Amino acid sequence: MKAEVKKRGAMRRVWLVALTSLVVLAGCHSFKKENVQPPTPLAKDFKPTTQVTKLWTTSVGDGAGESGVRLRPAFADGVLYACSTDGKVAAIDATSGKTLWTKSSRTQGWFGWGDKKRADALYAGGPMVSGDLLVVGTLDGHVYGINAKDGSPRWESVVNSEVISSPVISGNLVVARTQDGRLYGFDSATGERRWVYDQDTVPLLSLRGNGPLLAANGVVFYGSDAGKLVALRLDNGEKLWEQTLASGEGRTEIDRLADADGAILLSGTTLYGAAYHGNLAAVDGPSGRPLWGRPFSTFTSLDVTDTAIYGVNDESQVWAFDKNGGSDMWKNDALKYRWLTGPAVLGNYVVVGDLEGYVHFLQTGDGALAARERLSKKAIRAQPLVVGDIVYVEDVKGRIGAYRLGGR
């Protein structure tokens, strides 16, 4: 009992510290405060230069709600999978938006074990899917394996803290990251724990969120709360190397925040990552050797094409950089302080969502605003998901919209 109380106390402390930093940094609901810049108004005379069609919308539970996490759907074999912090998980036909199945859990232990009735399946990390396995983590320290075909339970594993970033599935392993700085490797068939990697130190103050894990070539890559790009062996969790993305220097605790809170990208053998109060950097994947770096502060994920890297900085300016050396290609500040999502590339356009539920389309060539749609009146925090010629966007209340360039 004492261990359980201690665990919950630690989780609560992490939640409060991280939420405090989010309010200070993003201030998405505090624009009346003097120290928070108001969002740039959208141009009322805006004329789109390309056509965007909304194909469908649907909702899954209450989405991320007030948790501060970036819930984003996952895609596999023509199906979208989505979850919510109020215990809903669903499979959706990616073409039509029709719900194929949905499950709801509000009891202790997702399988109904235990006598106490309380909300336990507070889905927040994921979902992630591979084949017929769907994996999702919770705010209450669980990782669940689910049958992707019908939503039936397969296994559950207990961890020491919240899971608020998407796990990764690679072969016979599932790797999940927790808010207290640990990474866990689980058997994908049974959920049995295979290894644990514990960071040496986790800063007391960090951003509310963890970037998704990247698994490739037998290695797991991630951005740490201390501003590092870290590589671990997939089979046993042993650290191979790390590179600094942000040094964490400054006069105040806020100034010293150096969280690498976005996804690590892989193109060929080169890794790309960025950190808050840090740099955008290219790193050789096999050796960990830095290739180039440039100042760029962000708390969202990047996207990459054959020639360019796209990012949104901590003031919500959209940038494009040359992929080979990191030099500036263009910057668009028309959406400044609208607290944009990370960018997603859809054909010749960069797609971002904002705090008022708008979805913006910018030209990849020069950054000019080309189209604008509105999903809802709620904030969009998660990076849009591009699959083929369709982009899927989810707001904080679980509303998901599918958009395609051009007409139907």
CSV table of C-alpha atoms in Angstrom, one decimal, residues 18-209:
chain,number,residue,atom,x,y,z
A,18,ALA,CA,4.8,19.8,-16.1
A,19,LEU,CA,1.4,21.4,-16.3
A,20,THR,CA,2.7,24.5,-14.6
A,21,SER,CA,5.5,24.8,-17.2
A,22,LEU,CA,3.0,24.4,-20.0
A,23,VAL,CA,0.8,27.2,-18.7
A,24,VAL,CA,3.9,29.5,-18.4
A,25,LEU,CA,5.3,28.6,-21.8
A,26,ALA,CA,2.2,28.2,-24.0
A,27,GLY,CA,-0.4,30.1,-22.1
A,28,CYS,CA,-3.1,28.9,-24.5
A,29,HIS,CA,-5.9,29.7,-22.1
A,30,SER,CA,-4.3,32.7,-20.4
A,31,PHE,CA,-4.0,35.4,-23.0
A,32,LYS,CA,-5.3,38.1,-20.6
A,33,LYS,CA,-2.1,37.8,-18.6
A,34,GLU,CA,0.4,40.5,-19.3
A,35,ASN,CA,3.3,38.1,-20.0
A,36,VAL,CA,1.5,36.2,-22.7
A,37,GLN,CA,1.4,37.4,-26.3
A,38,PRO,CA,-2.1,37.3,-27.9
A,39,PRO,CA,-2.5,35.2,-31.0
A,40,THR,CA,-2.0,37.0,-34.3
A,41,PRO,CA,-5.5,37.6,-35.8
A,42,LEU,CA,-6.4,35.8,-39.0
A,43,ALA,CA,-6.7,37.9,-42.1
A,44,LYS,CA,-10.4,38.5,-42.8
A,45,ASP,CA,-9.7,39.1,-46.5
A,46,PHE,CA,-7.8,35.9,-46.9
A,47,LYS,CA,-8.3,34.3,-50.4
A,48,PRO,CA,-7.2,30.7,-50.7
A,49,THR,CA,-5.0,29.7,-53.7
A,50,THR,CA,-5.8,26.0,-53.5
A,51,GLN,CA,-8.9,24.0,-52.8
A,52,VAL,CA,-9.2,21.8,-49.7
A,53,THR,CA,-12.1,19.4,-49.2
A,54,LYS,CA,-13.2,18.1,-45.8
A,55,LEU,CA,-14.0,14.5,-46.4
A,56,TRP,CA,-15.5,13.6,-43.0
A,57,THR,CA,-15.4,14.3,-39.3
A,58,THR,CA,-16.0,12.0,-36.2
A,59,SER,CA,-15.3,12.0,-32.5
A,60,VAL,CA,-13.7,9.6,-30.0
A,61,GLY,CA,-14.7,10.3,-26.4
A,62,ASP,CA,-13.5,13.5,-24.9
A,63,GLY,CA,-10.1,13.3,-26.6
A,64,ALA,CA,-7.2,14.7,-24.6
A,65,GLY,CA,-9.5,16.9,-22.5
A,66,GLU,CA,-7.6,19.0,-20.0
A,67,SER,CA,-4.6,16.5,-19.7
A,68,GLY,CA,-2.3,18.5,-21.9
A,69,VAL,CA,-1.2,15.5,-24.0
A,70,ARG,CA,-1.1,15.4,-27.8
A,71,LEU,CA,-3.4,12.6,-28.7
A,72,ARG,CA,-3.0,11.7,-32.4
A,73,PRO,CA,-4.6,8.9,-34.4
A,74,ALA,CA,-2.6,6.0,-35.8
A,75,PHE,CA,-3.1,4.4,-39.2
A,76,ALA,CA,-2.7,0.8,-40.5
A,77,ASP,CA,-4.3,-1.1,-43.4
A,78,GLY,CA,-7.0,1.5,-44.2
A,79,VAL,CA,-8.0,2.0,-40.6
A,80,LEU,CA,-7.5,4.9,-38.2
A,81,TYR,CA,-7.2,4.1,-34.5
A,82,ALA,CA,-7.9,6.7,-31.8
A,83,CYS,CA,-8.3,6.9,-28.1
A,84,SER,CA,-9.3,9.4,-25.3
A,85,THR,CA,-8.4,10.1,-21.7
A,86,ASP,CA,-12.0,9.2,-20.6
A,87,GLY,CA,-11.4,5.6,-21.6
A,88,LYS,CA,-12.5,5.3,-25.2
A,89,VAL,CA,-10.6,3.5,-28.0
A,90,ALA,CA,-12.0,3.1,-31.5
A,91,ALA,CA,-11.2,1.9,-35.0
A,92,ILE,CA,-12.4,4.1,-37.8
A,93,ASP,CA,-12.5,3.5,-41.6
A,94,ALA,CA,-10.0,6.0,-42.9
A,95,THR,CA,-11.8,6.6,-46.1
A,96,SER,CA,-15.4,7.0,-44.9
A,97,GLY,CA,-15.0,8.0,-41.3
A,98,LYS,CA,-17.3,5.1,-40.2
A,99,THR,CA,-16.6,3.7,-36.8
A,100,LEU,CA,-15.7,0.0,-37.1
A,101,TRP,CA,-15.6,-0.8,-33.4
A,102,THR,CA,-15.3,1.1,-30.2
A,103,LYS,CA,-14.5,0.0,-26.6
A,104,SER,CA,-14.9,1.8,-23.3
A,105,SER,CA,-13.4,1.0,-19.9
A,106,ARG,CA,-14.1,2.7,-16.6
A,107,THR,CA,-13.0,0.1,-14.1
A,108,GLN,CA,-9.9,-0.6,-12.1
A,109,GLY,CA,-7.7,-2.9,-14.3
A,110,TRP,CA,-8.7,-2.8,-17.9
A,111,PHE,CA,-9.7,-6.5,-17.7
A,112,GLY,CA,-12.1,-5.7,-14.8
A,113,TRP,CA,-9.8,-7.1,-12.1
A,114,GLY,CA,-10.0,-5.6,-8.6
A,115,ASP,CA,-12.9,-4.5,-6.4
A,116,LYS,CA,-12.6,-0.7,-6.5
A,117,LYS,CA,-14.5,1.2,-9.1
A,118,ARG,CA,-12.5,4.0,-10.6
A,119,ALA,CA,-11.3,5.4,-13.9
A,120,ASP,CA,-8.2,3.5,-14.9
A,121,ALA,CA,-8.0,3.3,-18.7
A,122,LEU,CA,-7.1,7.0,-19.1
A,123,TYR,CA,-5.6,6.5,-22.5
A,124,ALA,CA,-2.9,9.1,-23.2
A,125,GLY,CA,0.1,7.4,-24.8
A,126,GLY,CA,-0.6,6.3,-28.4
A,127,PRO,CA,-2.3,4.6,-29.9
A,128,MET,CA,0.3,2.6,-32.0
A,129,VAL,CA,-0.5,-0.3,-34.2
A,130,SER,CA,1.4,-3.0,-36.1
A,131,GLY,CA,-0.3,-5.9,-37.8
A,132,ASP,CA,-3.1,-6.9,-35.5
A,133,LEU,CA,-1.6,-5.5,-32.3
A,134,LEU,CA,-2.8,-2.1,-31.0
A,135,VAL,CA,-0.8,-0.6,-28.0
A,136,VAL,CA,-1.8,2.3,-25.8
A,137,GLY,CA,-0.5,3.7,-22.5
A,138,THR,CA,-2.5,5.5,-19.7
A,139,LEU,CA,-2.2,8.4,-17.3
A,140,ASP,CA,-2.5,5.8,-14.5
A,141,GLY,CA,0.7,3.9,-15.4
A,142,HIS,CA,-0.5,1.0,-17.6
A,143,VAL,CA,0.4,-0.2,-21.1
A,144,TYR,CA,-2.2,-2.2,-22.8
A,145,GLY,CA,-2.0,-4.6,-25.7
A,146,ILE,CA,-5.3,-4.8,-27.7
A,147,ASN,CA,-6.5,-6.8,-30.7
A,148,ALA,CA,-6.6,-4.3,-33.5
A,149,LYS,CA,-9.3,-6.2,-35.3
A,150,ASP,CA,-12.0,-6.1,-32.7
A,151,GLY,CA,-10.7,-4.2,-29.7
A,152,SER,CA,-10.6,-7.2,-27.4
A,153,PRO,CA,-7.9,-7.2,-24.7
A,154,ARG,CA,-4.6,-9.2,-25.0
A,155,TRP,CA,-2.4,-8.1,-22.1
A,156,GLU,CA,-1.6,-5.3,-19.7
A,157,SER,CA,1.6,-4.2,-18.0
A,158,VAL,CA,2.2,-1.9,-15.1
A,159,VAL,CA,4.8,0.9,-15.2
A,160,ASN,CA,5.8,3.5,-12.6
A,161,SER,CA,4.4,6.7,-14.2
A,162,GLU,CA,2.2,8.2,-16.8
A,163,VAL,CA,2.6,7.1,-20.4
A,164,ILE,CA,1.8,10.2,-22.5
A,165,SER,CA,3.8,9.6,-25.7
A,166,SER,CA,3.1,7.0,-28.3
A,167,PRO,CA,4.8,3.6,-27.8
A,168,VAL,CA,6.6,1.9,-30.6
A,169,ILE,CA,6.2,-1.7,-31.9
A,170,SER,CA,9.2,-3.3,-33.5
A,171,GLY,CA,9.2,-7.1,-34.2
A,172,ASN,CA,8.6,-8.9,-30.9
A,173,LEU,CA,9.1,-5.8,-28.7
A,174,VAL,CA,6.9,-2.9,-27.6
A,175,VAL,CA,8.8,0.0,-26.2
A,176,ALA,CA,7.0,2.6,-24.0
A,177,ARG,CA,8.3,5.8,-22.3
A,178,THR,CA,7.0,7.1,-19.0
A,179,GLN,CA,6.9,10.7,-17.7
A,180,ASP,CA,9.5,9.9,-15.0
A,181,GLY,CA,12.2,9.3,-17.6
A,182,ARG,CA,12.1,5.5,-18.0
A,183,LEU,CA,11.8,3.4,-21.1
A,184,TYR,CA,10.4,-0.1,-20.9
A,185,GLY,CA,10.7,-3.0,-23.4
A,186,PHE,CA,7.8,-5.5,-23.4
A,187,ASP,CA,7.3,-8.7,-25.2
A,188,SER,CA,4.7,-7.8,-27.9
A,189,ALA,CA,2.9,-11.2,-27.5
A,190,THR,CA,2.5,-11.3,-23.7
A,191,GLY,CA,3.3,-7.9,-22.3
A,192,GLU,CA,6.1,-9.4,-20.2
A,193,ARG,CA,8.7,-6.8,-19.2
A,194,ARG,CA,12.1,-7.5,-21.0
A,195,TRP,CA,14.1,-4.5,-19.9
A,196,VAL,CA,14.0,-1.0,-18.3
A,197,TYR,CA,16.2,1.9,-19.1
A,198,ASP,CA,16.4,4.7,-16.5
A,199,GLN,CA,17.8,8.1,-17.3
A,200,ASP,CA,20.5,9.2,-14.8
A,201,THR,CA,18.7,12.5,-14.1
A,202,VAL,CA,15.4,14.0,-15.1
A,203,PRO,CA,15.0,17.8,-14.7
A,204,LEU,CA,12.5,18.8,-12.0
A,205,LEU,CA,10.9,21.2,-14.5
A,206,SER,CA,10.1,20.0,-18.0
A,207,LEU,CA,7.5,20.5,-20.7
A,208,ARG,CA,4.1,18.6,-20.5
A,209,GLY,CA,4.7,15.9,-23.1
